[in-house]
Short mmCIF file of C-alpha atoms in Angstrom, two decimals:
data_model
loop_
_atom_site.label_atom_id
_atom_site.label_comp_id
_atom_site.label_asym_id
_atom_site.label_seq_id
_atom_site.Cartn_x
_atom_site.Cartn_y
_atom_site.Cartn_z
CA MET A 1 83.98 64.80 97.54
CA ASP A 2 82.99 68.19 98.97
CA GLN A 3 85.23 67.61 102.00
CA VAL A 4 88.20 66.82 99.75
CA SER A 5 87.50 69.96 97.74
CA ASN A 6 87.24 72.10 100.89
CA MET A 7 90.51 70.71 102.27
CA SER A 8 92.18 71.44 98.95
CA ASN A 9 90.92 75.02 99.03
CA ILE A 10 92.13 75.50 102.62
CA LYS A 11 95.59 74.17 101.70
CA ARG A 12 95.74 76.42 98.66
CA ILE A 13 94.76 79.50 100.67
CA ALA A 14 97.21 78.62 103.48
CA SER A 15 100.01 78.07 100.96
CA LYS A 16 99.31 81.40 99.28
CA ASN A 17 99.28 83.24 102.62
CA THR A 18 102.07 81.38 104.45
CA ILE A 19 103.70 84.63 105.52
CA TYR A 20 100.58 85.76 107.41
CA VAL A 21 100.18 82.33 109.03
CA VAL A 22 103.79 82.58 110.26
CA LEU A 23 103.14 86.08 111.62
CA ILE A 24 100.03 84.96 113.54
CA PHE A 25 101.89 81.90 114.87
CA LEU A 26 104.74 84.09 116.15
CA VAL A 27 102.35 86.54 117.82
CA VAL A 28 100.52 83.70 119.60
CA LEU A 29 103.79 82.00 120.61
CA ILE A 30 105.38 85.16 122.05
CA THR A 31 102.12 86.21 123.75
CA ILE A 32 102.10 82.88 125.60
CA ALA A 33 105.79 83.21 126.50
CA SER A 34 105.55 86.87 127.61
CA PRO A 35 102.27 88.35 128.95
CA ASN A 36 103.74 91.85 128.44
CA PHE A 37 103.91 91.40 124.66
CA LEU A 38 100.28 92.04 123.72
CA THR A 39 99.87 95.28 125.68
CA ILE A 40 98.99 98.58 124.00
CA HIS A 41 102.17 100.23 125.27
CA ASN A 42 104.38 97.46 123.88
CA ILE A 43 102.57 97.27 120.53
CA ILE A 44 102.94 101.04 120.07
CA ASN A 45 106.62 100.73 120.96
CA LEU A 46 107.02 97.87 118.45
CA VAL A 47 105.38 99.62 115.50
CA THR A 48 107.16 102.90 116.25
CA THR A 49 110.53 101.17 116.30
CA GLU A 50 109.89 99.27 113.08
CA SER A 51 108.33 102.17 111.16
CA ILE A 52 111.71 103.64 110.17
CA LYS A 53 113.06 100.32 108.88
CA GLY A 54 109.68 99.67 107.28
CA LEU A 55 110.09 102.73 105.07
CA LEU A 56 113.45 101.40 103.90
CA ALA A 57 111.96 97.97 103.18
CA LEU A 58 109.22 99.53 101.01
CA GLY A 59 111.90 101.20 98.89
CA VAL A 60 114.30 98.25 98.70
CA ALA A 61 111.42 95.93 97.70
CA PHE A 62 111.10 97.77 94.36
CA CYS A 63 114.80 97.21 93.66
CA ILE A 64 114.58 93.48 94.47
CA LEU A 65 111.43 93.17 92.36
CA SER A 66 113.43 94.53 89.41
CA LYS A 67 116.07 91.84 90.14
CA GLY A 68 118.41 94.42 91.67
CA ILE A 69 119.49 95.34 95.17
CA ASP A 70 120.11 98.57 97.09
CA LEU A 71 122.78 98.56 99.80
CA SER A 72 122.85 102.33 100.31
CA PRO A 73 119.61 103.12 102.27
CA GLY A 74 121.29 102.95 105.69
CA SER A 75 123.90 105.52 104.65
CA ILE A 76 121.23 107.70 103.02
CA VAL A 77 119.36 107.66 106.34
CA ALA A 78 122.48 109.09 108.01
CA LEU A 79 123.05 111.79 105.37
CA SER A 80 119.42 112.96 105.36
CA ALA A 81 119.39 113.01 109.16
CA VAL A 82 122.51 115.17 109.54
CA VAL A 83 121.53 117.58 106.74
CA SER A 84 118.07 118.13 108.27
CA ALA A 85 119.45 118.39 111.80
CA SER A 86 122.09 120.94 110.80
CA LEU A 87 119.38 123.33 109.54
CA ILE A 88 117.03 123.05 112.50
CA GLN A 89 119.26 123.51 115.57
CA ASP A 90 118.07 125.77 118.34
CA PRO A 91 119.70 129.21 117.77
CA THR A 92 120.50 129.49 121.51
CA TYR A 93 122.85 126.50 121.21
CA THR A 94 126.37 127.88 121.29
CA ALA A 95 127.86 125.11 119.14
CA GLN A 96 125.26 125.54 116.39
CA LEU A 97 126.64 124.19 113.06
CA PHE A 98 125.29 127.13 111.02
CA LYS A 99 125.35 130.12 113.36
CA GLY A 100 122.68 132.74 112.75
CA PHE A 101 120.55 130.39 110.63
CA ASP A 102 117.16 131.10 112.18
CA LEU A 103 114.09 131.07 109.93
CA PRO A 104 110.51 131.72 111.13
CA PRO A 105 108.76 128.75 112.81
CA GLY A 106 107.16 126.47 110.25
CA ILE A 107 109.37 127.57 107.39
CA ASP A 108 112.45 126.29 109.18
CA VAL A 109 110.86 122.85 109.56
CA VAL A 110 109.86 122.71 105.88
CA ILE A 111 113.34 123.79 104.77
CA ALA A 112 115.04 121.24 107.04
CA VAL A 113 112.79 118.37 105.90
CA LEU A 114 113.10 119.24 102.19
CA ALA A 115 116.87 119.64 102.40
CA GLY A 116 117.28 116.26 104.07
CA VAL A 117 114.96 114.47 101.64
CA LEU A 118 116.53 116.07 98.56
CA ALA A 119 120.08 115.33 99.73
CA GLY A 120 119.29 111.64 100.16
CA THR A 121 117.09 111.27 97.08
CA PHE A 122 119.84 112.74 94.89
CA PHE A 123 121.92 109.61 95.52
CA GLY A 124 119.01 107.45 94.37
CA VAL A 125 119.21 109.23 91.02
CA VAL A 126 122.96 108.61 91.00
CA ASN A 127 122.50 104.91 91.83
CA GLY A 128 119.83 104.45 89.17
CA SER A 129 121.87 106.31 86.54
CA LEU A 130 125.00 104.27 87.27
CA ILE A 131 123.08 100.99 86.99
CA ALA A 132 121.00 101.97 83.96
CA LEU A 133 123.56 103.87 81.90
CA THR A 134 126.86 102.14 82.72
CA LYS A 135 125.51 98.59 83.29
CA ILE A 136 127.35 98.36 86.63
CA PRO A 137 125.76 95.54 88.69
CA PRO A 138 123.37 97.01 91.31
CA PHE A 139 125.33 95.32 94.12
CA ILE A 140 128.57 97.10 93.16
CA ALA A 141 126.97 100.49 92.38
CA THR A 142 125.02 100.69 95.64
CA LEU A 143 127.91 99.24 97.67
CA GLY A 144 130.01 102.15 96.43
CA SER A 145 127.24 104.61 97.26
CA MET A 146 126.89 103.10 100.72
CA VAL A 147 130.53 103.91 101.49
CA VAL A 148 130.57 107.31 99.76
CA VAL A 149 127.35 108.60 101.33
CA ARG A 150 128.36 107.46 104.83
CA GLY A 151 131.70 109.21 104.29
CA LEU A 152 129.93 112.41 103.24
CA ALA A 153 127.78 112.32 106.38
CA MET A 154 130.94 111.91 108.49
CA LEU A 155 132.69 114.71 106.61
CA TYR A 156 129.70 117.06 106.91
CA THR A 157 129.52 116.70 110.69
CA ASN A 158 133.21 115.99 111.32
CA ALA A 159 131.82 112.84 112.99
CA TYR A 160 130.24 114.93 115.79
CA PRO A 161 126.52 114.63 116.71
CA ILE A 162 124.22 117.55 115.84
CA PRO A 163 122.06 117.99 118.96
CA MET A 164 119.59 120.58 120.30
CA LEU A 165 116.99 120.47 117.52
CA LYS A 166 113.94 122.73 117.69
CA PRO A 167 110.83 121.26 119.37
CA THR A 168 108.71 121.90 116.25
CA PHE A 169 110.94 119.52 114.27
CA LYS A 170 111.13 116.90 117.02
CA ALA A 171 107.32 116.87 117.22
CA ILE A 172 107.18 115.12 113.82
CA GLY A 173 108.94 111.97 114.99
CA GLN A 174 108.00 112.05 118.64
CA GLY A 175 104.36 113.12 118.33
CA SER A 176 101.16 111.16 117.91
CA ILE A 177 97.50 111.57 117.03
CA GLY A 178 95.71 110.12 120.01
CA ILE A 179 97.60 106.93 120.78
CA VAL A 180 98.70 106.44 117.16
CA PRO A 181 102.33 107.55 116.63
CA ASN A 182 103.03 109.89 113.71
CA LEU A 183 105.68 107.45 112.47
CA LEU A 184 103.08 104.71 112.07
CA ILE A 185 100.72 107.07 110.20
CA ILE A 186 103.53 108.02 107.80
CA LEU A 187 104.44 104.34 107.28
CA VAL A 188 100.81 103.51 106.46
CA LEU A 189 100.73 106.37 103.92
CA PHE A 190 103.88 105.00 102.26
CA VAL A 191 102.41 101.49 102.22
CA ILE A 192 99.36 102.86 100.38
CA VAL A 193 101.53 104.81 97.93
CA GLY A 194 103.80 101.78 97.38
CA TRP A 195 100.80 99.51 96.77
CA PHE A 196 99.30 102.06 94.36
CA LEU A 197 102.57 102.45 92.43
CA LEU A 198 103.00 98.69 92.04
CA ASN A 199 99.41 97.72 91.30
CA GLN A 200 97.75 100.70 89.68
CA THR A 201 100.40 102.38 87.53
CA ARG A 202 102.35 101.56 84.38
CA PHE A 203 105.54 102.10 86.40
CA GLY A 204 104.57 99.22 88.71
CA LYS A 205 103.86 96.90 85.78
CA ASN A 206 107.23 97.87 84.30
CA VAL A 207 108.99 97.02 87.59
CA TYR A 208 107.52 93.48 87.48
CA ALA A 209 108.32 93.15 83.77
CA ILE A 210 111.96 94.25 84.20
CA GLY A 211 112.41 91.87 87.12
CA GLY A 212 110.76 89.01 85.24
CA ASN A 213 112.81 89.32 82.04
CA ILE A 214 114.71 92.51 81.27
CA VAL A 215 115.34 91.53 77.62
CA ALA A 216 111.66 90.81 77.03
CA ALA A 217 110.80 94.11 78.72
CA GLU A 218 113.07 95.99 76.30
CA VAL A 219 111.62 94.13 73.32
CA ALA A 220 108.13 95.03 74.56
CA GLY A 221 109.05 98.70 74.30
CA ILE A 222 109.55 99.46 77.99
CA ASN A 223 112.08 102.23 78.65
CA VAL A 224 114.17 100.09 80.99
CA LYS A 225 116.83 102.72 81.74
CA LYS A 226 114.30 105.36 82.74
CA ASN A 227 112.39 102.92 84.94
CA ILE A 228 115.55 101.68 86.69
CA ILE A 229 116.47 105.28 87.55
CA TRP A 230 112.98 105.77 89.01
CA ILE A 231 113.18 102.50 90.98
CA TYR A 232 116.40 103.53 92.78
CA THR A 233 115.14 107.10 93.20
CA TRP A 234 112.05 105.75 94.97
CA SER A 235 114.22 103.58 97.23
CA ALA A 236 116.42 106.56 98.15
CA PHE A 237 113.36 108.77 98.68
CA CYS A 238 111.95 106.28 101.21
CA ALA A 239 115.33 106.13 102.97
CA SER A 240 115.61 109.93 103.00
CA VAL A 241 112.21 110.35 104.64
CA ALA A 242 113.22 107.67 107.15
CA GLY A 243 116.42 109.60 107.90
CA VAL A 244 114.60 112.87 108.54
CA LEU A 245 112.09 111.07 110.78
CA LEU A 246 114.88 109.34 112.69
CA ALA A 247 116.62 112.67 113.35
CA SER A 248 113.31 114.07 114.52
CA ARG A 249 112.62 111.09 116.79
CA THR A 250 116.07 110.97 118.36
CA GLY A 251 116.37 114.76 118.57
CA SER A 252 119.78 114.83 116.90
CA GLY A 253 121.57 114.08 113.67
CA ILE A 254 124.39 111.54 113.90
CA ALA A 255 126.45 110.24 111.00
CA THR A 256 126.25 106.68 112.35
CA LEU A 257 122.43 106.61 112.26
CA GLY A 258 120.95 103.87 110.10
CA LEU A 259 124.00 101.61 110.38
CA THR A 260 123.08 98.14 108.99
CA TYR A 261 119.46 99.27 108.47
CA GLU A 262 119.77 98.20 104.83
CA LEU A 263 120.23 94.60 105.98
CA ASP A 264 117.00 94.71 108.00
CA ALA A 265 115.18 96.27 105.04
CA ILE A 266 116.43 93.58 102.63
CA ALA A 267 115.57 90.92 105.23
CA ALA A 268 112.02 92.26 105.67
CA ALA A 269 111.40 92.27 101.91
CA THR A 270 112.90 88.78 101.52
CA ILE A 271 110.92 87.32 104.41
CA GLY A 272 107.84 89.01 102.94
CA GLY A 273 108.16 86.96 99.76
CA VAL A 274 109.86 89.43 97.41
CA SER A 275 111.90 87.11 95.22
CA HIS A 276 115.55 87.86 94.50
CA ASN A 277 114.95 86.24 91.12
CA GLY A 278 112.85 89.30 90.31
CA GLY A 279 109.25 89.89 89.26
CA VAL A 280 107.56 88.29 92.28
CA GLY A 281 106.38 90.00 95.46
CA ARG A 282 103.62 92.04 97.04
CA ILE A 283 103.50 95.11 99.27
CA GLY A 284 101.30 93.14 101.71
CA GLY A 285 104.07 90.57 102.02
CA VAL A 286 106.66 93.29 102.71
CA VAL A 287 104.47 94.67 105.51
CA ALA A 288 104.18 91.15 106.97
CA GLY A 289 107.97 90.80 106.71
CA ILE A 290 108.45 94.07 108.61
CA LEU A 291 106.05 92.91 111.32
CA ILE A 292 107.66 89.46 111.60
CA LEU A 293 111.10 90.98 112.17
CA GLY A 294 109.58 93.46 114.63
CA VAL A 295 107.74 90.74 116.56
CA VAL A 296 110.88 88.59 116.71
CA ASN A 297 113.08 91.50 117.85
CA ASN A 298 110.56 92.70 120.42
CA GLY A 299 109.69 89.22 121.67
CA LEU A 300 113.31 88.19 122.19
CA LEU A 301 113.97 91.48 123.98
CA LEU A 302 111.02 90.92 126.34
CA LEU A 303 112.21 87.38 127.03
CA GLY A 304 115.65 88.71 127.98
CA VAL A 305 117.44 86.80 125.21
CA SER A 306 121.05 87.83 124.61
CA PRO A 307 121.53 90.34 121.74
CA TYR A 308 124.02 87.93 120.17
CA ILE A 309 121.42 85.16 120.08
CA GLN A 310 118.93 87.67 118.66
CA GLN A 311 121.30 88.26 115.72
CA LEU A 312 121.66 84.51 115.30
CA VAL A 313 117.88 83.99 115.24
CA LYS A 314 117.44 86.82 112.74
CA GLY A 315 120.12 85.31 110.50
CA VAL A 316 118.45 81.90 110.58
CA ILE A 317 115.08 83.47 109.66
CA ILE A 318 116.61 85.33 106.70
CA VAL A 319 118.44 82.27 105.35
CA SER A 320 115.29 80.17 105.80
CA ALA A 321 113.26 82.73 103.85
CA VAL A 322 115.77 82.70 100.98
CA VAL A 323 115.86 78.87 100.92
CA PHE A 324 112.05 78.78 100.93
CA ASP A 325 111.99 81.28 98.07
CA MET A 326 114.49 79.22 96.05
CA ARG A 327 112.57 75.98 96.58
CA LYS A 328 109.30 77.69 95.62
CA ASN A 329 110.84 79.07 92.42
CA ALA A 330 112.40 75.68 91.61
CA LYS A 331 108.97 74.04 91.87
CA ALA A 332 107.40 76.75 89.74
CA ALA A 333 110.06 76.37 87.03
#
């Protein structure tokens, strides 16, 4: 009897933590296939690469939890990157976008970071307001923003790269504390903030309630419009920070940065168990989703698999995650 009970408990725990089991299985599988996978250098490279997309996934997860979607984070990454880069070019560079713009060290970095973050976050407010006040479906509203914001980034730079950024700015994205990259530290901070917002604040409870049943949430007295604006503002804020960090890491601002990043962010959240039916999902699952995509990308790269096949594998994983989510919800209904 005890053995039956123990087996039942193990199955229940495994079912509840399927995403982590899949992650461990992938790590073991790729480690066996490629001895170079589980090296410190490669792991640092993996987490650094995925940190930027991870920030986007943490923002998009809130939108999906509220039964919405955000297609604009990739474009917001580009806009934030070019705005920040344009304000932090080395003054000795002859093709400087804003000639003579040379603030004291430290202040120039703060101004560049704030300008980039504010420029991107503004479009989160616009997205949230459009969805909350005009009832435009989130897919349409953020699809429009995706095109408009990318166009603004192109217009701002005339489609030219903005190179020669000051070393003090590049140190943010390229630096590390010991062997731990700054990008990973920032991602961990956002994971903690995201977890806190969802689990320890009224805003987080409202996000789940809106995603679960928006009519019931309104009847319960939740200010749905205000919360939707905050949800999309948070998503854009995460994307804006990612954009500034990407400009810092690459040492230039380019209007094509972040292209298709929104798809990876949505994929990471979906794989991590954030349900597109709304109201179901955890930050821990999103982190696992980010890592699974990172492990798959990195593993296939180490194994020399064609980039086209990598896209195919990623597509299969995403569709499988959605099918799994639908079957799980059908059983729960």
